[in-house]
């Protein structure tokens, strides 16, 4: 009887984690889609993003996008408001299973590490275990949802006129030209990126939460349970800081990933040169070639919209997850 109750409790907790993760991921992705589209346009652009870089490298071909505000204005003028949500359907199909898997694996790993399935006990984990938990969860989620990430990048990188009118046409073209393994193009740099990124995001989030709780304890005049609870605004700030830290460290690997994802695929000439098939032998070769041809600025193309997006994306994801999780627990328990 006790065994059955424990299994039911674990199943219920897994359902809460996966549902909360899927909902929080969908909300975050939809809210930050415009910044994601702008970021991808910069990352897949081979031409320099500034006139200074162009002159210093003796490259005369002008780039389509040179700044965040200019890119925003051009996308709106040429593609309308819908252009900022280009690729959002595969993005949602990617992010919902991604965050569902991520938070489920994260909770399971923390349960094993702490010896308790209660979320409130997980905050006492050491920083090292928090980082490792995030990295393991990120890897599992990446492998499970990667083809949708690939399709999202391809659809978001194209402007007008479209090369692929919808997700189905892009999917068929990838299978025809690259085979099944083409759906996992760029997976290696993605996994290399996601280990430090997810580790930093979840590890620093737990660290900032501990600091916030300590701050509440210092500020509180009475020793009550309220000291241990964080407000939605405090959770938002913790998520904001965690997302920003992770993105600043891992952005170059994200640029290489995007290049692998679109290599060999058609791209309208007005958006600049396309990435040729097998342009980079591997991740390290990609980093070296981008550094050689485009300079350090090339490795940080799209860093402004990426950072601007990462902060609210992390904040919205964590806050939506915690609120949804609490709501589901109040219903199911």
mmCIF file of C-alpha atoms in Angstrom:
data_model
loop_
_atom_site.group_PDB
_atom_site.id
_atom_site.type_symbol
_atom_site.label_atom_id
_atom_site.label_comp_id
_atom_site.label_asym_id
_atom_site.label_seq_id
_atom_site.Cartn_x
_atom_site.Cartn_y
_atom_site.Cartn_z
ATOM 1 C CA UNK A 1 0.000 0.000 0.000
ATOM 2 C CA UNK A 2 2.827 2.362 0.921
ATOM 3 C CA UNK A 3 4.629 1.387 -2.293
ATOM 4 C CA UNK A 4 1.551 2.202 -4.392
ATOM 5 C CA UNK A 5 1.132 5.584 -2.702
ATOM 6 C CA UNK A 6 4.791 6.389 -3.322
ATOM 7 C CA UNK A 7 4.516 5.437 -7.019
ATOM 8 C CA UNK A 8 1.353 7.536 -7.374
ATOM 9 C CA UNK A 9 3.122 10.472 -5.717
ATOM 10 C CA UNK A 10 6.125 10.171 -8.052
ATOM 11 C CA UNK A 11 3.868 9.930 -11.116
ATOM 12 C CA UNK A 12 1.899 12.972 -9.945
ATOM 13 C CA UNK A 13 5.095 14.961 -9.361
ATOM 14 C CA UNK A 14 6.447 14.014 -12.800
ATOM 15 C CA UNK A 15 3.179 15.168 -14.395
ATOM 16 C CA UNK A 16 3.324 18.467 -12.494
ATOM 17 C CA UNK A 17 6.960 19.040 -13.544
ATOM 18 C CA UNK A 18 6.428 18.179 -17.230
ATOM 19 C CA UNK A 19 3.177 20.186 -17.538
ATOM 20 C CA UNK A 20 4.616 23.208 -15.738
ATOM 21 C CA UNK A 21 7.750 23.029 -17.868
ATOM 22 C CA UNK A 22 5.791 22.832 -21.125
ATOM 23 C CA UNK A 23 3.511 25.765 -20.197
ATOM 24 C CA UNK A 24 6.356 27.967 -18.950
ATOM 25 C CA UNK A 25 8.419 27.214 -22.056
ATOM 26 C CA UNK A 26 5.547 28.055 -24.413
ATOM 27 C CA UNK A 27 4.849 31.372 -22.657
ATOM 28 C CA UNK A 28 8.517 32.366 -22.609
ATOM 29 C CA UNK A 29 9.116 31.440 -26.259
ATOM 30 C CA UNK A 30 6.068 33.305 -27.549
ATOM 31 C CA UNK A 31 6.854 36.445 -25.538
ATOM 32 C CA UNK A 32 10.510 36.597 -26.658
ATOM 33 C CA UNK A 33 10.099 35.375 -30.266
ATOM 34 C CA UNK A 34 10.802 38.789 -31.884
ATOM 35 C CA UNK A 35 14.190 39.017 -30.157
ATOM 36 C CA UNK A 36 14.965 35.428 -31.126
ATOM 37 C CA UNK A 37 14.232 36.104 -34.807
ATOM 38 C CA UNK A 38 16.497 39.186 -34.788
ATOM 39 C CA UNK A 39 19.249 37.214 -33.019
ATOM 40 C CA UNK A 40 19.126 34.400 -35.591
ATOM 41 C CA UNK A 41 19.254 36.850 -38.530
ATOM 42 C CA UNK A 42 22.522 38.237 -37.150
ATOM 43 C CA UNK A 43 24.008 34.842 -36.316
ATOM 44 C CA UNK A 44 23.556 33.385 -39.822
ATOM 45 C CA UNK A 45 24.799 36.557 -41.561
ATOM 46 C CA UNK A 46 28.318 35.982 -42.850
ATOM 47 C CA UNK A 47 28.950 39.634 -43.720
ATOM 48 C CA UNK A 48 30.354 42.006 -41.038
ATOM 49 C CA UNK A 49 27.709 43.756 -38.965
ATOM 50 C CA UNK A 50 29.508 47.113 -38.859
ATOM 51 C CA UNK A 51 31.226 49.375 -41.371
ATOM 52 C CA UNK A 52 34.403 49.348 -39.201
ATOM 53 C CA UNK A 53 34.737 45.568 -39.467
ATOM 54 C CA UNK A 54 34.012 45.730 -43.173
ATOM 55 C CA UNK A 55 36.835 48.250 -43.783
ATOM 56 C CA UNK A 56 39.297 46.499 -41.482
ATOM 57 C CA UNK A 57 38.858 43.199 -43.308
ATOM 58 C CA UNK A 58 38.698 44.664 -46.807
ATOM 59 C CA UNK A 59 35.202 43.341 -47.381
ATOM 60 C CA UNK A 60 33.089 45.603 -49.571
ATOM 61 C CA UNK A 61 29.835 43.644 -49.592
ATOM 62 C CA UNK A 62 27.375 45.403 -47.271
ATOM 63 C CA UNK A 63 25.516 43.436 -44.639
ATOM 64 C CA UNK A 64 21.742 43.223 -44.518
ATOM 65 C CA UNK A 65 21.530 43.919 -40.793
ATOM 66 C CA UNK A 66 23.906 46.283 -38.986
ATOM 67 C CA UNK A 67 22.159 46.986 -35.688
ATOM 68 C CA UNK A 68 19.294 45.787 -33.540
ATOM 69 C CA UNK A 69 17.015 48.768 -34.181
ATOM 70 C CA UNK A 70 17.815 48.816 -37.903
ATOM 71 C CA UNK A 71 17.055 45.076 -38.109
ATOM 72 C CA UNK A 72 13.783 45.559 -36.223
ATOM 73 C CA UNK A 73 12.750 48.342 -38.592
ATOM 74 C CA UNK A 74 13.696 46.369 -41.743
ATOM 75 C CA UNK A 75 11.934 43.184 -40.662
ATOM 76 C CA UNK A 76 8.776 45.128 -39.798
ATOM 77 C CA UNK A 77 8.839 47.042 -43.104
ATOM 78 C CA UNK A 78 9.536 44.011 -45.311
ATOM 79 C CA UNK A 79 7.680 41.234 -43.502
ATOM 80 C CA UNK A 80 5.169 42.937 -41.239
ATOM 81 C CA UNK A 81 4.493 42.138 -37.599
ATOM 82 C CA UNK A 82 4.179 38.409 -38.408
ATOM 83 C CA UNK A 83 7.841 38.347 -39.421
ATOM 84 C CA UNK A 84 8.822 38.582 -35.758
ATOM 85 C CA UNK A 85 7.046 35.294 -35.039
ATOM 86 C CA UNK A 86 8.513 33.452 -38.026
ATOM 87 C CA UNK A 87 9.276 29.863 -37.044
ATOM 88 C CA UNK A 88 7.276 30.156 -33.829
ATOM 89 C CA UNK A 89 5.246 26.969 -34.497
ATOM 90 C CA UNK A 90 8.307 24.671 -34.638
ATOM 91 C CA UNK A 91 9.773 26.784 -31.812
ATOM 92 C CA UNK A 92 6.771 25.908 -29.637
ATOM 93 C CA UNK A 93 6.932 22.267 -30.764
ATOM 94 C CA UNK A 94 10.574 22.349 -29.710
ATOM 95 C CA UNK A 95 10.382 24.309 -26.485
ATOM 96 C CA UNK A 96 7.356 22.559 -24.959
ATOM 97 C CA UNK A 97 8.890 19.059 -24.939
ATOM 98 C CA UNK A 98 12.296 20.630 -24.212
ATOM 99 C CA UNK A 99 11.213 22.398 -21.025
ATOM 100 C CA UNK A 100 8.940 19.494 -20.046
ATOM 101 C CA UNK A 101 11.857 17.039 -20.277
ATOM 102 C CA UNK A 102 14.270 19.531 -18.729
ATOM 103 C CA UNK A 103 12.283 20.253 -15.571
ATOM 104 C CA UNK A 104 11.239 16.594 -15.157
ATOM 105 C CA UNK A 105 14.834 15.318 -15.390
ATOM 106 C CA UNK A 106 16.024 18.219 -13.220
ATOM 107 C CA UNK A 107 13.557 17.367 -10.455
ATOM 108 C CA UNK A 108 14.376 13.645 -10.669
ATOM 109 C CA UNK A 109 18.117 14.274 -10.505
ATOM 110 C CA UNK A 110 17.729 16.648 -7.546
ATOM 111 C CA UNK A 111 15.473 14.112 -5.818
ATOM 112 C CA UNK A 112 18.192 11.457 -6.129
ATOM 113 C CA UNK A 113 20.914 13.883 -5.010
ATOM 114 C CA UNK A 114 19.009 15.252 -2.011
ATOM 115 C CA UNK A 115 17.190 12.058 -1.009
ATOM 116 C CA UNK A 116 13.883 13.936 -0.989
ATOM 117 C CA UNK A 117 11.190 14.494 -3.610
ATOM 118 C CA UNK A 118 10.054 17.736 -1.954
ATOM 119 C CA UNK A 119 11.020 20.810 -3.990
ATOM 120 C CA UNK A 120 11.650 22.921 -0.884
ATOM 121 C CA UNK A 121 14.459 20.540 0.142
ATOM 122 C CA UNK A 122 16.248 20.910 -3.206
ATOM 123 C CA UNK A 123 17.337 24.477 -2.427
ATOM 124 C CA UNK A 124 19.786 23.049 0.123
ATOM 125 C CA UNK A 125 21.753 21.169 -2.546
ATOM 126 C CA UNK A 126 25.385 22.210 -2.967
ATOM 127 C CA UNK A 127 26.093 24.620 -5.873
ATOM 128 C CA UNK A 128 28.037 21.862 -7.658
ATOM 129 C CA UNK A 129 25.046 19.509 -7.661
ATOM 130 C CA UNK A 130 22.796 22.343 -8.844
ATOM 131 C CA UNK A 131 25.104 22.961 -11.825
ATOM 132 C CA UNK A 132 25.388 19.245 -12.643
ATOM 133 C CA UNK A 133 21.610 18.773 -12.375
ATOM 134 C CA UNK A 134 21.020 21.618 -14.817
ATOM 135 C CA UNK A 135 23.601 20.289 -17.284
ATOM 136 C CA UNK A 136 22.166 16.739 -17.275
ATOM 137 C CA UNK A 137 18.609 18.054 -17.685
ATOM 138 C CA UNK A 138 19.685 20.330 -20.541
ATOM 139 C CA UNK A 139 21.387 17.490 -22.444
ATOM 140 C CA UNK A 140 18.366 15.192 -22.122
ATOM 141 C CA UNK A 141 15.990 17.932 -23.270
ATOM 142 C CA UNK A 142 18.209 18.921 -26.216
ATOM 143 C CA UNK A 143 18.407 15.416 -27.683
ATOM 144 C CA UNK A 144 14.655 14.924 -27.267
ATOM 145 C CA UNK A 145 13.606 18.107 -29.065
ATOM 146 C CA UNK A 146 16.474 18.961 -31.433
ATOM 147 C CA UNK A 147 14.798 18.481 -34.877
ATOM 148 C CA UNK A 148 12.241 21.170 -34.005
ATOM 149 C CA UNK A 149 15.072 23.506 -32.956
ATOM 150 C CA UNK A 150 16.668 22.958 -36.375
ATOM 151 C CA UNK A 151 13.413 23.699 -38.228
ATOM 152 C CA UNK A 152 12.798 26.786 -36.087
ATOM 153 C CA UNK A 153 16.242 28.176 -36.979
ATOM 154 C CA UNK A 154 15.771 27.546 -40.697
ATOM 155 C CA UNK A 155 12.339 29.216 -40.848
ATOM 156 C CA UNK A 156 13.394 32.157 -38.651
ATOM 157 C CA UNK A 157 16.572 32.796 -40.674
ATOM 158 C CA UNK A 158 14.742 33.307 -43.981
ATOM 159 C CA UNK A 159 13.080 36.581 -44.839
ATOM 160 C CA UNK A 160 10.974 37.519 -47.856
ATOM 161 C CA UNK A 161 10.591 35.954 -50.343
ATOM 162 C CA UNK A 162 10.447 32.691 -48.430
ATOM 163 C CA UNK A 163 12.495 29.705 -49.573
ATOM 164 C CA UNK A 164 10.409 27.378 -47.409
ATOM 165 C CA UNK A 165 6.721 28.369 -47.145
ATOM 166 C CA UNK A 166 6.113 26.160 -44.114
ATOM 167 C CA UNK A 167 7.647 23.665 -41.692
ATOM 168 C CA UNK A 168 6.652 20.659 -43.819
ATOM 169 C CA UNK A 169 8.517 21.878 -46.916
ATOM 170 C CA UNK A 170 11.660 22.555 -44.863
ATOM 171 C CA UNK A 171 11.413 19.113 -43.242
ATOM 172 C CA UNK A 172 11.073 17.344 -46.618
ATOM 173 C CA UNK A 173 13.972 19.303 -48.149
ATOM 174 C CA UNK A 174 16.269 18.423 -45.235
ATOM 175 C CA UNK A 175 15.427 14.716 -45.491
ATOM 176 C CA UNK A 176 15.900 14.769 -49.275
ATOM 177 C CA UNK A 177 19.252 16.600 -49.268
ATOM 178 C CA UNK A 178 20.813 15.605 -45.958
ATOM 179 C CA UNK A 179 19.032 12.446 -44.915
ATOM 180 C CA UNK A 180 17.787 11.654 -41.409
ATOM 181 C CA UNK A 181 21.078 12.752 -39.840
ATOM 182 C CA UNK A 182 20.409 16.189 -41.324
ATOM 183 C CA UNK A 183 17.710 16.683 -38.680
ATOM 184 C CA UNK A 184 20.511 16.611 -36.113
ATOM 185 C CA UNK A 185 22.951 18.947 -37.905
ATOM 186 C CA UNK A 186 24.760 21.008 -35.297
ATOM 187 C CA UNK A 187 23.856 18.683 -32.411
ATOM 188 C CA UNK A 188 27.490 18.362 -31.240
ATOM 189 C CA UNK A 189 28.107 22.103 -30.679
ATOM 190 C CA UNK A 190 24.611 22.305 -29.202
ATOM 191 C CA UNK A 191 25.421 19.679 -26.582
ATOM 192 C CA UNK A 192 28.786 21.315 -25.897
ATOM 193 C CA UNK A 193 26.943 24.616 -25.489
ATOM 194 C CA UNK A 194 24.036 23.296 -23.425
ATOM 195 C CA UNK A 195 26.226 21.722 -20.707
ATOM 196 C CA UNK A 196 27.704 25.036 -19.497
ATOM 197 C CA UNK A 197 24.574 27.002 -20.469
ATOM 198 C CA UNK A 198 22.005 24.871 -18.626
ATOM 199 C CA UNK A 199 24.456 24.273 -15.784
ATOM 200 C CA UNK A 200 25.051 27.999 -15.370
ATOM 201 C CA UNK A 201 21.376 28.899 -15.801
ATOM 202 C CA UNK A 202 20.028 26.476 -13.196
ATOM 203 C CA UNK A 203 23.072 26.631 -10.933
ATOM 204 C CA UNK A 204 23.129 30.429 -10.735
ATOM 205 C CA UNK A 205 19.334 30.498 -10.391
ATOM 206 C CA UNK A 206 19.530 28.297 -7.284
ATOM 207 C CA UNK A 207 22.422 30.421 -5.986
ATOM 208 C CA UNK A 208 20.515 33.676 -6.478
ATOM 209 C CA UNK A 209 17.463 32.131 -4.775
ATOM 210 C CA UNK A 210 19.584 31.210 -1.748
ATOM 211 C CA UNK A 211 20.954 34.758 -1.616
ATOM 212 C CA UNK A 212 17.434 36.185 -1.874
ATOM 213 C CA UNK A 213 16.239 33.926 0.950
ATOM 214 C CA UNK A 214 19.197 35.021 3.082
ATOM 215 C CA UNK A 215 18.322 38.650 2.297
ATOM 216 C CA UNK A 216 14.704 38.043 3.348
ATOM 217 C CA UNK A 217 15.930 36.475 6.581
ATOM 218 C CA UNK A 218 18.118 39.490 7.378
ATOM 219 C CA UNK A 219 15.336 41.951 6.535
ATOM 220 C CA UNK A 220 12.630 40.093 8.468
ATOM 221 C CA UNK A 221 12.139 41.085 12.099
ATOM 222 C CA UNK A 222 10.283 37.861 12.990
ATOM 223 C CA UNK A 223 11.362 34.308 12.356
ATOM 224 C CA UNK A 224 8.436 33.103 10.233
ATOM 225 C CA UNK A 225 7.992 30.843 7.232
ATOM 226 C CA UNK A 226 7.518 33.979 5.102
ATOM 227 C CA UNK A 227 11.289 34.502 5.256
ATOM 228 C CA UNK A 228 11.831 31.331 3.250
ATOM 229 C CA UNK A 229 9.345 32.206 0.489
ATOM 230 C CA UNK A 230 10.263 34.468 -2.417
ATOM 231 C CA UNK A 231 7.969 36.931 -4.153
ATOM 232 C CA UNK A 232 7.264 36.673 -7.893
ATOM 233 C CA UNK A 233 9.416 39.772 -8.412
ATOM 234 C CA UNK A 234 12.360 38.177 -6.580
ATOM 235 C CA UNK A 235 11.980 34.998 -8.648
ATOM 236 C CA UNK A 236 11.870 37.185 -11.769
ATOM 237 C CA UNK A 237 15.123 38.920 -10.784
ATOM 238 C CA UNK A 238 16.812 35.579 -10.024
ATOM 239 C CA UNK A 239 15.769 34.212 -13.425
ATOM 240 C CA UNK A 240 16.853 37.460 -15.105
ATOM 241 C CA UNK A 241 20.348 37.278 -13.626
ATOM 242 C CA UNK A 242 20.702 33.536 -14.310
ATOM 243 C CA UNK A 243 19.662 33.854 -17.975
ATOM 244 C CA UNK A 244 22.022 36.791 -18.566
ATOM 245 C CA UNK A 245 25.063 35.069 -17.016
ATOM 246 C CA UNK A 246 24.520 31.875 -19.007
ATOM 247 C CA UNK A 247 24.019 33.649 -22.336
ATOM 248 C CA UNK A 248 27.070 35.909 -22.084
ATOM 249 C CA UNK A 249 29.365 32.923 -21.497
ATOM 250 C CA UNK A 250 27.923 30.562 -24.125
ATOM 251 C CA UNK A 251 26.966 32.834 -27.050
ATOM 252 C CA UNK A 252 29.872 31.919 -29.424
ATOM 253 C CA UNK A 253 28.847 28.253 -29.323
ATOM 254 C CA UNK A 254 25.284 29.279 -30.197
ATOM 255 C CA UNK A 255 26.581 31.135 -33.277
ATOM 256 C CA UNK A 256 28.450 28.011 -34.459
ATOM 257 C CA UNK A 257 25.357 25.886 -33.847
ATOM 258 C CA UNK A 258 23.213 28.160 -36.014
ATOM 259 C CA UNK A 259 25.767 28.018 -38.840
ATOM 260 C CA UNK A 260 25.721 24.219 -38.795
ATOM 261 C CA UNK A 261 21.928 24.201 -38.799
ATOM 262 C CA UNK A 262 21.586 26.232 -42.006
ATOM 263 C CA UNK A 263 24.673 25.084 -43.943
ATOM 264 C CA UNK A 264 23.937 24.137 -47.552
ATOM 265 C CA UNK A 265 20.348 25.373 -47.385
ATOM 266 C CA UNK A 266 18.923 27.914 -49.804
ATOM 267 C CA UNK A 267 18.886 31.562 -48.793
ATOM 268 C CA UNK A 268 17.689 34.542 -50.821
ATOM 269 C CA UNK A 269 20.662 36.663 -52.079
ATOM 270 C CA UNK A 270 19.271 39.860 -50.529
ATOM 271 C CA UNK A 271 20.099 38.394 -47.095
ATOM 272 C CA UNK A 272 23.746 37.855 -47.960
ATOM 273 C CA UNK A 273 25.952 34.857 -48.645
ATOM 274 C CA UNK A 274 24.716 31.456 -47.588
ATOM 275 C CA UNK A 275 26.699 28.994 -45.508
ATOM 276 C CA UNK A 276 27.951 26.370 -47.952
ATOM 277 C CA UNK A 277 27.554 22.653 -47.282
ATOM 278 C CA UNK A 278 30.372 21.350 -45.063
ATOM 279 C CA UNK A 279 31.737 24.872 -44.607
ATOM 280 C CA UNK A 280 33.009 23.792 -41.191
ATOM 281 C CA UNK A 281 34.542 20.385 -40.460
ATOM 282 C CA UNK A 282 33.582 20.419 -36.798
ATOM 283 C CA UNK A 283 32.756 22.756 -33.949
ATOM 284 C CA UNK A 284 36.345 23.840 -33.289
ATOM 285 C CA UNK A 285 36.956 24.411 -36.997
ATOM 286 C CA UNK A 286 33.778 26.507 -37.073
ATOM 287 C CA UNK A 287 35.003 28.660 -34.177
ATOM 288 C CA UNK A 288 38.418 29.048 -35.811
ATOM 289 C CA UNK A 289 37.046 29.967 -39.253
ATOM 290 C CA UNK A 290 34.531 32.463 -37.895
ATOM 291 C CA UNK A 291 37.272 34.061 -35.799
ATOM 292 C CA UNK A 292 39.601 34.138 -38.822
ATOM 293 C CA UNK A 293 37.085 35.511 -41.348
ATOM 294 C CA UNK A 294 34.834 37.655 -39.157
ATOM 295 C CA UNK A 295 36.944 38.456 -36.105
ATOM 296 C CA UNK A 296 35.856 38.326 -32.471
ATOM 297 C CA UNK A 297 32.775 40.310 -33.434
ATOM 298 C CA UNK A 298 31.711 37.341 -35.594
ATOM 299 C CA UNK A 299 31.542 35.055 -32.571
ATOM 300 C CA UNK A 300 29.267 37.547 -30.830
ATOM 301 C CA UNK A 301 26.925 38.376 -33.692
ATOM 302 C CA UNK A 302 23.446 38.818 -32.278
ATOM 303 C CA UNK A 303 24.725 39.185 -28.715
ATOM 304 C CA UNK A 304 22.612 42.295 -28.022
ATOM 305 C CA UNK A 305 19.192 40.814 -28.944
ATOM 306 C CA UNK A 306 20.378 37.488 -27.517
ATOM 307 C CA UNK A 307 21.176 39.004 -24.120
ATOM 308 C CA UNK A 308 18.100 41.208 -24.157
ATOM 309 C CA UNK A 309 16.071 38.076 -24.939
ATOM 310 C CA UNK A 310 17.879 35.681 -22.558
ATOM 311 C CA UNK A 311 17.206 37.775 -19.475
ATOM 312 C CA UNK A 312 13.393 38.016 -19.780
ATOM 313 C CA UNK A 313 13.203 34.506 -21.284
ATOM 314 C CA UNK A 314 14.930 33.019 -18.246
ATOM 315 C CA UNK A 315 12.888 35.152 -15.883
ATOM 316 C CA UNK A 316 9.537 34.367 -17.522
ATOM 317 C CA UNK A 317 10.360 30.640 -17.723
ATOM 318 C CA UNK A 318 11.286 30.313 -14.049
ATOM 319 C CA UNK A 319 8.425 32.463 -12.738
ATOM 320 C CA UNK A 320 5.832 30.755 -14.970
ATOM 321 C CA UNK A 321 7.192 27.336 -13.953
ATOM 322 C CA UNK A 322 7.106 28.046 -10.219
ATOM 323 C CA UNK A 323 3.617 29.603 -10.331
ATOM 324 C CA UNK A 324 2.193 26.850 -12.576
ATOM 325 C CA UNK A 325 3.803 24.156 -10.449
ATOM 326 C CA UNK A 326 2.350 25.626 -7.241
ATOM 327 C CA UNK A 327 -1.069 25.910 -8.880
ATOM 328 C CA UNK A 328 -1.034 22.299 -10.109
ATOM 329 C CA UNK A 329 0.133 21.023 -6.731
ATOM 330 C CA UNK A 330 -2.730 22.863 -5.000
ATOM 331 C CA UNK A 331 -5.191 21.156 -7.379
ATOM 332 C CA UNK A 332 -3.742 17.640 -7.324
ATOM 333 C CA UNK A 333 -2.816 17.389 -3.649
#
